[in-house]
XYZ file of N, CA and C in Angstrom:
723
model
N 61.916 65.265 -130.960
C 62.245 64.716 -129.636
C 62.431 65.867 -128.680
N 61.974 65.705 -127.537
C 62.125 66.740 -126.527
C 63.556 66.843 -126.065
N 63.815 67.929 -125.343
C 65.173 68.195 -124.858
C 65.571 67.178 -123.798
N 66.780 66.531 -124.005
C 67.325 65.570 -123.065
C 68.695 66.055 -122.628
N 68.811 66.418 -121.407
C 70.074 66.951 -120.881
C 71.220 65.988 -121.077
N 71.037 64.709 -120.827
C 72.122 63.736 -120.895
C 72.639 63.550 -122.301
N 71.801 63.750 -123.290
C 72.232 63.535 -124.672
C 73.199 64.612 -125.137
N 73.194 65.809 -124.520
C 74.067 66.908 -124.938
C 75.393 66.913 -124.214
N 75.621 66.019 -123.273
C 76.857 65.984 -122.498
C 77.633 64.740 -122.895
N 78.922 64.859 -123.324
C 79.697 63.656 -123.677
C 79.743 62.672 -122.536
N 79.855 61.413 -122.943
C 79.828 60.347 -121.938
C 80.940 60.515 -120.940
N 82.171 60.841 -121.418
C 83.313 60.969 -120.500
C 83.074 62.043 -119.465
N 82.545 63.160 -119.975
C 82.286 64.269 -119.036
C 81.157 63.898 -118.071
N 80.169 63.194 -118.676
C 79.027 62.816 -117.836
C 79.456 61.982 -116.651
N 80.452 61.108 -116.879
C 80.864 60.202 -115.814
C 81.646 60.902 -114.734
N 82.193 62.082 -115.089
C 82.993 62.791 -114.100
C 82.197 63.852 -113.334
N 80.980 64.046 -113.743
C 80.156 65.054 -113.039
C 79.801 64.557 -111.648
N 80.208 65.293 -110.617
C 79.882 64.820 -109.234
C 78.370 64.836 -108.985
N 77.950 63.851 -108.214
C 76.519 63.791 -107.853
C 76.154 65.006 -107.029
N 74.996 65.557 -107.277
C 74.592 66.746 -106.496
C 74.521 66.441 -105.012
N 75.053 67.380 -104.205
C 75.043 67.189 -102.755
C 73.630 67.370 -102.211
N 73.338 66.518 -101.222
C 72.012 66.671 -100.567
C 71.977 67.992 -99.828
N 70.883 68.707 -99.995
C 70.735 69.988 -99.336
C 70.428 69.803 -97.863
N 71.189 70.470 -97.085
C 70.928 70.413 -95.639
C 69.990 71.551 -95.260
N 68.907 71.177 -94.648
C 67.954 72.203 -94.223
C 68.431 72.796 -92.910
N 68.962 73.997 -92.992
C 69.498 74.621 -91.791
C 68.429 74.958 -90.761
N 67.165 74.960 -91.199
C 66.081 75.290 -90.264
C 65.629 74.088 -89.436
N 66.062 72.861 -89.868
C 65.559 71.657 -89.193
C 65.874 71.633 -87.701
N 67.131 71.872 -87.289
C 67.399 71.838 -85.833
C 66.520 72.813 -85.056
N 66.318 74.014 -85.661
C 65.463 74.988 -84.992
C 64.028 74.494 -84.890
N 63.537 73.867 -85.951
C 62.153 73.363 -85.942
C 61.973 72.282 -84.900
N 62.970 71.364 -84.848
C 62.881 70.278 -83.856
C 62.919 70.847 -82.450
N 63.849 71.780 -82.243
C 63.942 72.389 -80.914
C 62.666 73.112 -80.521
N 62.069 73.806 -81.497
C 60.818 74.522 -81.212
C 59.694 73.581 -80.861
N 59.617 72.455 -81.601
C 58.552 71.481 -81.321
C 58.690 70.912 -79.926
N 59.952 70.620 -79.531
C 60.183 70.072 -78.189
C 59.760 71.096 -77.133
N 60.104 72.374 -77.410
C 59.735 73.415 -76.442
C 58.230 73.537 -76.304
N 57.503 73.471 -77.441
C 56.041 73.570 -77.395
C 55.446 72.434 -76.586
N 55.961 71.205 -76.834
C 55.451 70.037 -76.079
C 55.722 70.208 -74.596
N 56.936 70.687 -74.272
C 57.288 70.857 -72.863
C 56.392 71.876 -72.190
N 56.163 73.013 -72.891
C 55.305 74.057 -72.313
C 53.884 73.556 -72.156
N 53.387 72.835 -73.172
C 52.030 72.288 -73.076
C 51.881 71.325 -71.925
N 52.895 70.463 -71.731
C 52.848 69.512 -70.615
C 52.843 70.243 -69.290
N 53.702 71.283 -69.184
C 53.748 72.058 -67.945
C 52.397 72.712 -67.662
N 51.752 73.236 -68.714
C 50.456 73.907 -68.534
C 49.405 72.942 -68.052
N 49.422 71.714 -68.593
C 48.433 70.716 -68.165
C 48.629 70.353 -66.712
N 49.923 70.183 -66.314
C 50.217 69.820 -64.928
C 49.816 70.934 -63.985
N 50.048 72.197 -64.427
C 49.763 73.332 -63.559
C 48.307 73.742 -63.547
N 47.505 73.244 -64.496
C 46.116 73.667 -64.602
C 45.324 73.255 -63.366
N 44.500 74.140 -62.773
C 43.684 73.767 -61.597
C 42.749 72.626 -61.945
N 42.563 71.718 -61.023
C 41.683 70.578 -61.246
C 40.265 70.854 -60.817
N 40.011 72.024 -60.197
C 38.662 72.353 -59.772
C 38.146 73.545 -60.548
N 36.863 73.577 -60.715
C 36.210 74.693 -61.382
C 36.086 75.835 -60.392
N 36.697 77.011 -60.658
C 36.631 78.103 -59.673
C 35.221 78.552 -59.374
N 34.291 78.298 -60.312
C 32.899 78.700 -60.071
C 32.209 77.804 -59.064
N 32.734 76.568 -58.906
C 32.089 75.632 -57.983
C 32.985 75.277 -56.814
N 34.162 75.905 -56.730
C 35.088 75.593 -55.645
C 34.475 76.008 -54.319
N 34.797 75.252 -53.248
C 34.247 75.545 -51.930
C 35.307 76.197 -51.079
N 34.877 76.917 -50.085
C 35.794 77.543 -49.157
C 36.269 76.511 -48.161
N 37.406 76.767 -47.460
C 37.899 75.791 -46.484
C 36.855 75.394 -45.466
N 35.988 76.313 -45.075
C 34.976 75.992 -44.064
C 33.943 75.026 -44.585
N 33.842 74.876 -45.911
C 32.816 74.031 -46.484
C 33.366 72.715 -47.037
N 34.623 72.400 -46.707
C 35.220 71.203 -47.267
C 34.793 69.933 -46.539
N 34.148 70.056 -45.409
C 33.638 68.895 -44.693
C 32.463 68.331 -45.467
N 32.626 67.144 -46.005
C 31.587 66.569 -46.851
C 30.827 65.484 -46.114
N 29.631 65.219 -46.592
C 28.794 64.185 -46.004
C 29.057 62.864 -46.699
N 28.767 61.736 -46.028
C 28.812 60.439 -46.717
C 27.851 60.444 -47.897
N 27.999 59.506 -48.797
C 27.221 59.546 -50.037
C 25.933 58.726 -49.991
N 25.764 57.857 -49.005
C 24.590 56.989 -48.987
C 23.925 57.012 -47.619
N 22.642 56.676 -47.616
C 21.894 56.614 -46.361
C 22.420 55.473 -45.488
N 22.207 55.608 -44.192
C 22.676 54.593 -43.250
C 21.624 54.406 -42.161
N 21.151 53.174 -42.027
C 20.182 52.836 -40.982
C 18.972 53.762 -41.012
N 18.540 54.116 -42.230
C 17.358 54.944 -42.389
C 17.616 56.431 -42.340
N 18.852 56.831 -42.075
C 19.180 58.248 -41.965
C 19.943 58.711 -43.196
N 19.687 59.947 -43.594
C 20.339 60.524 -44.762
C 21.604 61.273 -44.354
N 22.581 61.327 -45.231
C 23.858 61.981 -44.881
C 23.791 63.498 -44.988
N 24.465 64.171 -44.051
C 24.537 65.633 -44.060
C 25.924 66.075 -43.606
N 26.430 67.126 -44.230
C 27.693 67.722 -43.815
C 27.441 68.757 -42.720
N 28.481 69.061 -41.945
C 28.376 70.104 -40.933
C 28.200 71.464 -41.596
N 27.321 72.281 -41.061
C 27.178 73.656 -41.537
C 28.441 74.439 -41.183
N 28.931 75.298 -42.092
C 30.092 76.136 -41.758
C 29.794 77.032 -40.560
N 30.786 77.227 -39.717
C 30.582 78.001 -38.488
C 30.115 79.426 -38.773
N 30.579 79.998 -39.885
C 30.255 81.401 -40.137
C 28.799 81.635 -40.523
N 28.044 80.584 -40.820
C 26.632 80.790 -41.184
C 25.702 80.548 -39.992
N 26.262 80.220 -38.842
C 25.453 79.912 -37.662
C 25.271 81.146 -36.788
N 24.057 81.289 -36.248
C 23.705 82.446 -35.413
C 23.090 81.964 -34.102
N 23.490 82.518 -32.955
C 22.887 82.131 -31.673
C 21.419 82.557 -31.607
N 20.624 81.759 -30.915
C 19.225 82.119 -30.708
C 19.133 83.250 -29.685
N 18.127 84.078 -29.838
C 17.952 85.209 -28.919
C 17.702 84.740 -27.493
N 16.973 83.645 -27.345
C 16.605 83.165 -26.009
C 17.647 82.247 -25.389
N 18.605 81.763 -26.188
C 19.655 80.885 -25.658
C 20.871 80.958 -26.586
N 21.860 81.793 -26.271
C 23.025 81.968 -27.141
C 23.869 80.708 -27.307
N 23.661 79.724 -26.427
C 24.429 78.478 -26.552
C 23.889 77.588 -27.668
N 22.698 77.885 -28.155
C 22.097 77.107 -29.236
C 22.159 77.936 -30.511
N 22.719 77.326 -31.571
C 22.891 78.050 -32.829
C 22.152 77.344 -33.962
N 21.668 78.153 -34.901
C 21.079 77.665 -36.147
C 21.634 78.515 -37.280
N 21.431 78.062 -38.496
C 21.756 78.934 -39.626
C 20.935 80.218 -39.489
N 21.494 81.303 -39.961
C 20.894 82.616 -39.720
C 19.413 82.705 -40.088
N 18.979 82.235 -41.274
C 17.541 82.320 -41.584
C 16.688 81.506 -40.622
N 17.188 80.336 -40.231
C 16.433 79.477 -39.305
C 16.394 80.085 -37.911
N 17.505 80.688 -37.484
C 17.547 81.308 -36.158
C 16.548 82.458 -36.063
N 16.509 83.305 -37.081
C 15.559 84.418 -37.072
C 14.120 83.909 -37.085
N 13.868 82.870 -37.904
C 12.515 82.325 -37.980
C 12.091 81.729 -36.643
N 13.035 81.044 -35.956
C 12.664 80.477 -34.654
C 12.421 81.582 -33.634
N 13.247 82.623 -33.640
C 13.021 83.740 -32.712
C 11.626 84.323 -32.917
N 11.224 84.476 -34.182
C 9.882 85.000 -34.485
C 8.799 84.022 -34.047
N 9.060 82.735 -34.277
C 8.115 81.681 -33.870
C 7.919 81.692 -32.360
N 9.011 81.759 -31.639
C 8.961 81.741 -30.180
C 8.236 82.979 -29.643
N 8.501 84.122 -30.259
C 7.845 85.352 -29.818
C 6.346 85.310 -30.077
N 5.965 84.764 -31.224
C 4.535 84.666 -31.549
C 3.826 83.737 -30.571
N 4.472 82.632 -30.224
C 3.875 81.702 -29.265
C 3.732 82.363 -27.893
N 4.764 83.116 -27.503
C 4.732 83.777 -26.192
C 3.574 84.757 -26.088
N 3.242 85.416 -27.182
C 2.116 86.355 -27.161
C 0.792 85.657 -26.911
N 0.777 84.349 -27.139
C -0.438 83.564 -26.894
C -0.308 82.705 -25.635
N 0.696 83.004 -24.822
C 0.852 82.304 -23.550
C 1.556 80.966 -23.658
N 2.194 80.674 -24.781
C 2.910 79.401 -24.974
C 4.401 79.648 -24.852
N 5.074 78.902 -23.969
C 6.500 79.095 -23.757
C 7.288 77.955 -24.433
N 7.703 78.234 -25.659
C 8.522 77.263 -26.396
C 9.960 77.349 -25.896
N 10.574 76.200 -25.677
C 11.930 76.154 -25.151
C 12.843 75.431 -26.143
N 13.855 76.114 -26.690
C 14.801 75.418 -27.567
C 15.698 74.496 -26.740
N 15.806 73.253 -27.181
C 16.592 72.266 -26.441
C 17.922 71.947 -27.109
N 17.936 71.932 -28.422
C 19.161 71.602 -29.150
C 19.044 72.118 -30.578
N 20.135 72.698 -31.072
C 20.167 73.179 -32.447
C 21.269 72.489 -33.230
N 22.195 73.276 -33.729
C 23.306 72.702 -34.484
C 24.137 71.763 -33.611
N 24.449 70.595 -34.166
C 25.370 69.663 -33.525
C 26.383 69.201 -34.567
N 27.647 69.182 -34.198
C 28.692 68.726 -35.105
C 28.738 67.204 -35.136
N 29.513 66.669 -36.059
C 29.694 65.214 -36.114
C 30.324 64.691 -34.833
N 31.244 65.491 -34.246
C 31.870 65.070 -32.996
C 30.845 64.990 -31.865
N 29.943 65.968 -31.814
C 28.876 65.937 -30.805
C 28.002 64.696 -30.996
N 27.683 64.427 -32.252
C 26.798 63.297 -32.555
C 27.474 61.967 -32.279
N 28.777 61.931 -32.418
C 29.539 60.709 -32.134
C 29.294 60.253 -30.704
N 29.452 61.192 -29.765
C 29.246 60.854 -28.361
C 27.787 60.531 -28.078
N 26.888 61.321 -28.649
C 25.461 61.119 -28.404
C 25.004 59.748 -28.890
N 25.521 59.326 -30.023
C 25.086 58.051 -30.590
C 25.728 56.865 -29.873
N 27.047 56.835 -29.814
C 27.729 55.633 -29.313
C 27.745 55.537 -27.790
N 27.918 56.656 -27.099
C 27.955 56.584 -25.635
C 26.600 56.198 -25.053
N 25.543 56.813 -25.565
C 24.207 56.482 -25.069
C 23.830 55.062 -25.471
N 24.232 54.650 -26.651
C 23.992 53.272 -27.090
C 24.585 52.277 -26.086
N 25.818 52.553 -25.649
C 26.473 51.666 -24.687
C 25.787 51.713 -23.324
N 25.421 52.923 -22.879
C 24.762 53.071 -21.585
C 23.434 52.323 -21.532
N 22.711 52.337 -22.652
C 21.391 51.714 -22.694
C 21.421 50.278 -23.213
N 22.624 49.801 -23.514
C 22.777 48.431 -24.020
C 21.910 48.193 -25.259
N 21.966 49.140 -26.183
C 21.153 49.066 -27.390
C 21.950 48.487 -28.560
N 21.248 47.856 -29.480
C 21.870 47.479 -30.746
C 21.949 48.725 -31.621
N 22.719 48.645 -32.693
C 22.840 49.825 -33.552
C 21.505 50.180 -34.203
N 20.712 49.169 -34.538
C 19.414 49.459 -35.155
C 18.459 50.081 -34.142
N 18.522 49.624 -32.889
C 17.688 50.231 -31.846
C 18.093 51.689 -31.625
N 19.396 51.917 -31.576
C 19.874 53.281 -31.344
C 19.533 54.184 -32.530
N 19.677 53.667 -33.756
C 19.425 54.464 -34.949
C 17.960 54.826 -35.101
N 17.086 54.078 -34.442
C 15.659 54.402 -34.551
C 15.310 55.670 -33.780
N 16.202 56.071 -32.853
C 15.930 57.259 -32.048
C 17.019 58.322 -32.163
N 18.151 57.990 -32.758
C 19.236 58.956 -32.893
C 20.065 58.610 -34.124
N 20.424 59.624 -34.890
C 21.178 59.394 -36.121
C 22.650 59.140 -35.823
N 23.296 58.287 -36.616
C 24.748 58.121 -36.485
C 25.460 59.421 -36.854
N 26.687 59.616 -36.386
C 27.428 60.833 -36.758
C 27.587 60.934 -38.273
N 27.323 62.127 -38.794
C 27.361 62.342 -40.234
C 26.002 62.204 -40.887
N 24.990 61.798 -40.105
C 23.669 61.528 -40.661
C 22.549 62.242 -39.908
N 22.868 63.228 -39.120
C 21.849 63.937 -38.339
C 21.455 65.236 -39.018
N 20.170 65.539 -39.010
C 19.702 66.834 -39.520
C 20.281 67.988 -38.713
N 20.682 67.724 -37.482
C 21.255 68.784 -36.655
C 22.579 69.290 -37.233
N 23.263 68.470 -38.035
C 24.508 68.935 -38.660
C 24.257 70.104 -39.601
N 23.070 70.177 -40.172
C 22.789 71.177 -41.197
C 22.617 72.580 -40.639
N 22.314 72.690 -39.350
C 22.013 73.995 -38.773
C 20.583 74.431 -39.012
N 19.776 73.552 -39.586
C 18.366 73.873 -39.843
C 17.419 73.155 -38.880
N 17.892 72.207 -38.118
C 17.022 71.407 -37.254
C 17.117 71.875 -35.806
N 15.984 71.785 -35.109
C 15.939 72.207 -33.708
C 14.993 71.303 -32.930
N 15.393 70.975 -31.708
C 14.521 70.247 -30.782
C 13.831 71.271 -29.894
N 12.515 71.143 -29.767
C 11.721 72.132 -29.039
C 10.973 71.456 -27.897
N 10.926 72.126 -26.756
C 10.181 71.619 -25.613
C 9.190 72.647 -25.112
N 8.387 72.217 -24.165
C 7.428 73.100 -23.490
C 8.042 73.501 -22.155
N 8.342 74.795 -21.993
C 8.996 75.249 -20.765
C 8.162 74.977 -19.529
N 6.846 74.809 -19.691
C 5.975 74.560 -18.550
C 5.844 73.076 -18.218
N 6.373 72.215 -19.086
C 6.275 70.766 -18.844
C 7.609 70.095 -19.182
N 8.647 70.335 -18.382
C 9.984 69.791 -18.667
C 10.044 68.265 -18.691
N 9.126 67.601 -18.024
C 9.146 66.134 -18.020
C 8.876 65.555 -19.409
N 8.335 66.368 -20.294
C 8.015 65.876 -21.643
C 9.133 66.158 -22.647
N 10.216 66.779 -22.196
C 11.294 67.119 -23.122
C 11.892 65.858 -23.753
N 11.979 65.872 -25.070
C 12.551 64.764 -25.854
C 11.803 63.448 -25.617
N 10.558 63.553 -25.290
C 9.711 62.380 -25.085
C 8.487 62.494 -26.002
N 7.918 61.341 -26.346
C 6.725 61.383 -27.208
C 5.549 62.039 -26.493
N 5.614 62.102 -25.167
C 4.538 62.763 -24.424
C 4.494 64.268 -24.704
N 5.508 64.779 -25.380
C 5.489 66.186 -25.767
C 4.279 66.488 -26.644
N 3.798 65.489 -27.364
C 2.647 65.704 -28.240
C 1.382 66.064 -27.457
N 1.404 65.830 -26.156
C 0.240 66.128 -25.323
C 0.277 67.543 -24.736
N 1.322 68.283 -25.058
C 1.481 69.609 -24.461
C 0.834 70.704 -25.309
N 0.592 71.837 -24.656
C 0.061 73.000 -25.374
C 1.078 73.507 -26.401
N 2.369 73.359 -26.077
C 3.413 73.808 -26.999
C 3.344 73.039 -28.310
N 3.172 71.724 -28.241
C 3.114 70.919 -29.470
C 1.869 71.260 -30.272
N 0.751 71.404 -29.585
C -0.479 71.736 -30.302
C -0.338 73.084 -31.011
N 0.321 74.040 -30.350
C 0.523 75.340 -30.982
C 1.435 75.209 -32.213
N 2.474 74.403 -32.090
C 3.386 74.189 -33.227
C 2.655 73.546 -34.402
N 1.829 72.566 -34.108
C 1.074 71.932 -35.186
C 0.223 72.936 -35.951
N -0.338 73.891 -35.230
C -1.242 74.861 -35.845
C -0.513 76.032 -36.493
N 0.728 76.320 -36.045
C 1.356 77.570 -36.469
C 2.764 77.451 -37.059
N 3.424 76.334 -36.891
C 4.835 76.233 -37.305
C 5.040 76.499 -38.790
N 4.087 76.095 -39.622
C 4.251 76.274 -41.068
C 4.330 77.749 -41.452
N 3.697 78.606 -40.683
C 3.741 80.038 -40.988
C 5.159 80.585 -40.882
N 5.999 79.877 -40.125
C 7.379 80.296 -39.933
C 8.363 79.352 -40.643
N 7.833 78.528 -41.537
C 8.622 77.606 -42.373
C 9.292 76.495 -41.582
N 8.641 76.043 -40.495
C 9.133 74.879 -39.773
C 8.172 73.712 -40.004
N 8.750 72.509 -40.074
C 7.941 71.303 -40.228
C 8.514 70.194 -39.364
N 7.654 69.240 -39.010
C 8.064 68.091 -38.220
C 8.908 67.161 -39.100
N 10.103 66.824 -38.642
C 10.990 65.982 -39.449
C 10.558 64.526 -39.480
N 10.151 64.017 -38.312
C 9.843 62.593 -38.213
C 8.456 62.362 -37.614
N 7.423 62.552 -38.439
C 6.064 62.257 -37.966
C 5.875 60.748 -37.832
N 4.749 60.349 -37.370
C 4.465 58.910 -37.270
C 4.499 58.288 -38.672
N 5.009 57.061 -38.733
C 5.052 56.292 -39.984
C 5.793 57.039 -41.103
N 6.885 57.707 -40.746
C 7.651 58.423 -41.760
C 8.404 57.445 -42.668
N 8.728 57.905 -43.856
C 9.328 57.038 -44.874
C 10.714 56.539 -44.493
N 11.393 57.240 -43.595
C 12.722 56.813 -43.162
C 12.676 55.756 -42.058
N 11.483 55.514 -41.544
C 11.280 54.549 -40.457
C 12.049 54.938 -39.198
N 12.207 56.234 -39.001
C 12.794 56.749 -37.761
C 11.660 56.914 -36.753
N 11.940 56.634 -35.503
C 10.906 56.740 -34.470
C 10.290 58.144 -34.447
N 9.029 58.173 -34.144
C 8.263 59.418 -34.063
C 8.920 60.370 -33.071
N 9.205 61.607 -33.509
C 9.844 62.609 -32.661
C 9.059 63.919 -32.740
N 8.078 64.086 -31.886
C 7.259 65.308 -31.955
C 8.027 66.579 -31.590
N 9.208 66.437 -30.990
C 10.003 67.589 -30.579
C 10.979 68.075 -31.665
N 11.193 67.273 -32.697
C 12.243 67.559 -33.687
C 11.648 68.238 -34.925
N 12.020 69.502 -35.117
C 11.495 70.306 -36.220
C 12.637 70.826 -37.077
N 12.338 71.085 -38.344
C 13.370 71.608 -39.239
C 12.834 72.789 -40.042
N 13.740 73.712 -40.337
C 13.405 74.900 -41.111
C 13.529 74.573 -42.601
N 12.495 74.924 -43.375
C 12.506 74.671 -44.822
C 12.094 75.951 -45.556
N 12.659 77.080 -45.116
C 12.235 78.365 -45.640
C 13.195 79.035 -46.598
N 14.218 78.310 -47.092
C 15.071 78.858 -48.142
C 15.481 77.739 -49.089
N 16.106 78.122 -50.192
C 16.448 77.147 -51.233
C 17.444 76.119 -50.724
N 18.410 76.564 -49.918
C 19.426 75.632 -49.423
C 18.801 74.545 -48.546
N 17.863 74.916 -47.686
C 17.220 73.908 -46.830
C 16.384 72.943 -47.670
N 15.711 73.451 -48.676
C 14.934 72.568 -49.555
C 15.843 71.607 -50.299
N 16.991 72.125 -50.754
C 17.936 71.260 -51.470
C 18.452 70.148 -50.560
N 18.750 70.490 -49.311
C 19.282 69.497 -48.378
C 18.257 68.421 -48.031
N 17.026 68.845 -47.776
C 16.029 67.900 -47.287
C 15.193 67.235 -48.375
N 15.084 67.892 -49.527
C 14.230 67.341 -50.579
C 14.924 67.152 -51.926
N 16.112 67.668 -52.091
C 16.796 67.528 -53.368
C 17.134 66.077 -53.680
N 16.651 65.582 -54.822
C 16.937 64.219 -55.286
C 16.586 63.154 -54.259
N 15.574 63.427 -53.443
C 15.196 62.453 -52.410
C 14.035 61.573 -52.854
N 13.275 62.076 -53.807
C 12.085 61.310 -54.209
C 11.003 61.343 -53.153
N 11.027 62.397 -52.302
C 10.025 62.502 -51.235
C 9.209 63.760 -51.429
N 8.121 63.855 -50.713
C 7.283 65.038 -50.744
C 7.278 65.672 -49.375
N 7.113 66.992 -49.300
C 7.100 67.645 -47.995
C 6.002 67.085 -47.083
N 6.280 67.164 -45.798
C 5.289 66.700 -44.816
C 4.030 67.558 -44.911
N 2.911 66.937 -44.722
C 1.628 67.659 -44.804
C 1.230 68.172 -43.426
């Protein structure tokens, strides 16, 4: 028979042997306290963690965002940050993004060498500018919103917000400014033949996919990646021919 502890101890003595005391783990309070501290620190870290990716964070000047969906045939655009805008050489009151401004200055100079006087009429416009242009003129002309949208974008939806769009006129024929009759001018014919060399294209040709009225005076710069992303990124469209 194997060794049996109880068999070697008399019954009387066995009955008087105190039950072994439960061992108290002196480390338990410390372990519990440590676990609570870890949870607390982890919770604090989660609360304090930045919610934006620093690699994609925008500067304060770029926090103005565009609406997410098209409206009345117009696509949404945010205002260009002020620091990326440059005055045109021929009119400091008109600004474009720096690459577009330089390209237009070169375009205008090239036209002038051939006797064509291109006149910049409008460049960058903020949402506030567009607000007045859209609603005030709509009221003056007693237009419906769809009538007004066919010739002017609602605020937040104009290509002029991007700093890449410019309205161009013929300095020798001011009566054609911002009119479809601009297509009959020497300035328009020159633009048709030469604008692509300077990365400008007509935004709203006849029968355009956005169903915006034909605007022979409205051109946009598409000579860098940012302009291509704005005008063609995820649009399902092809560049104007």
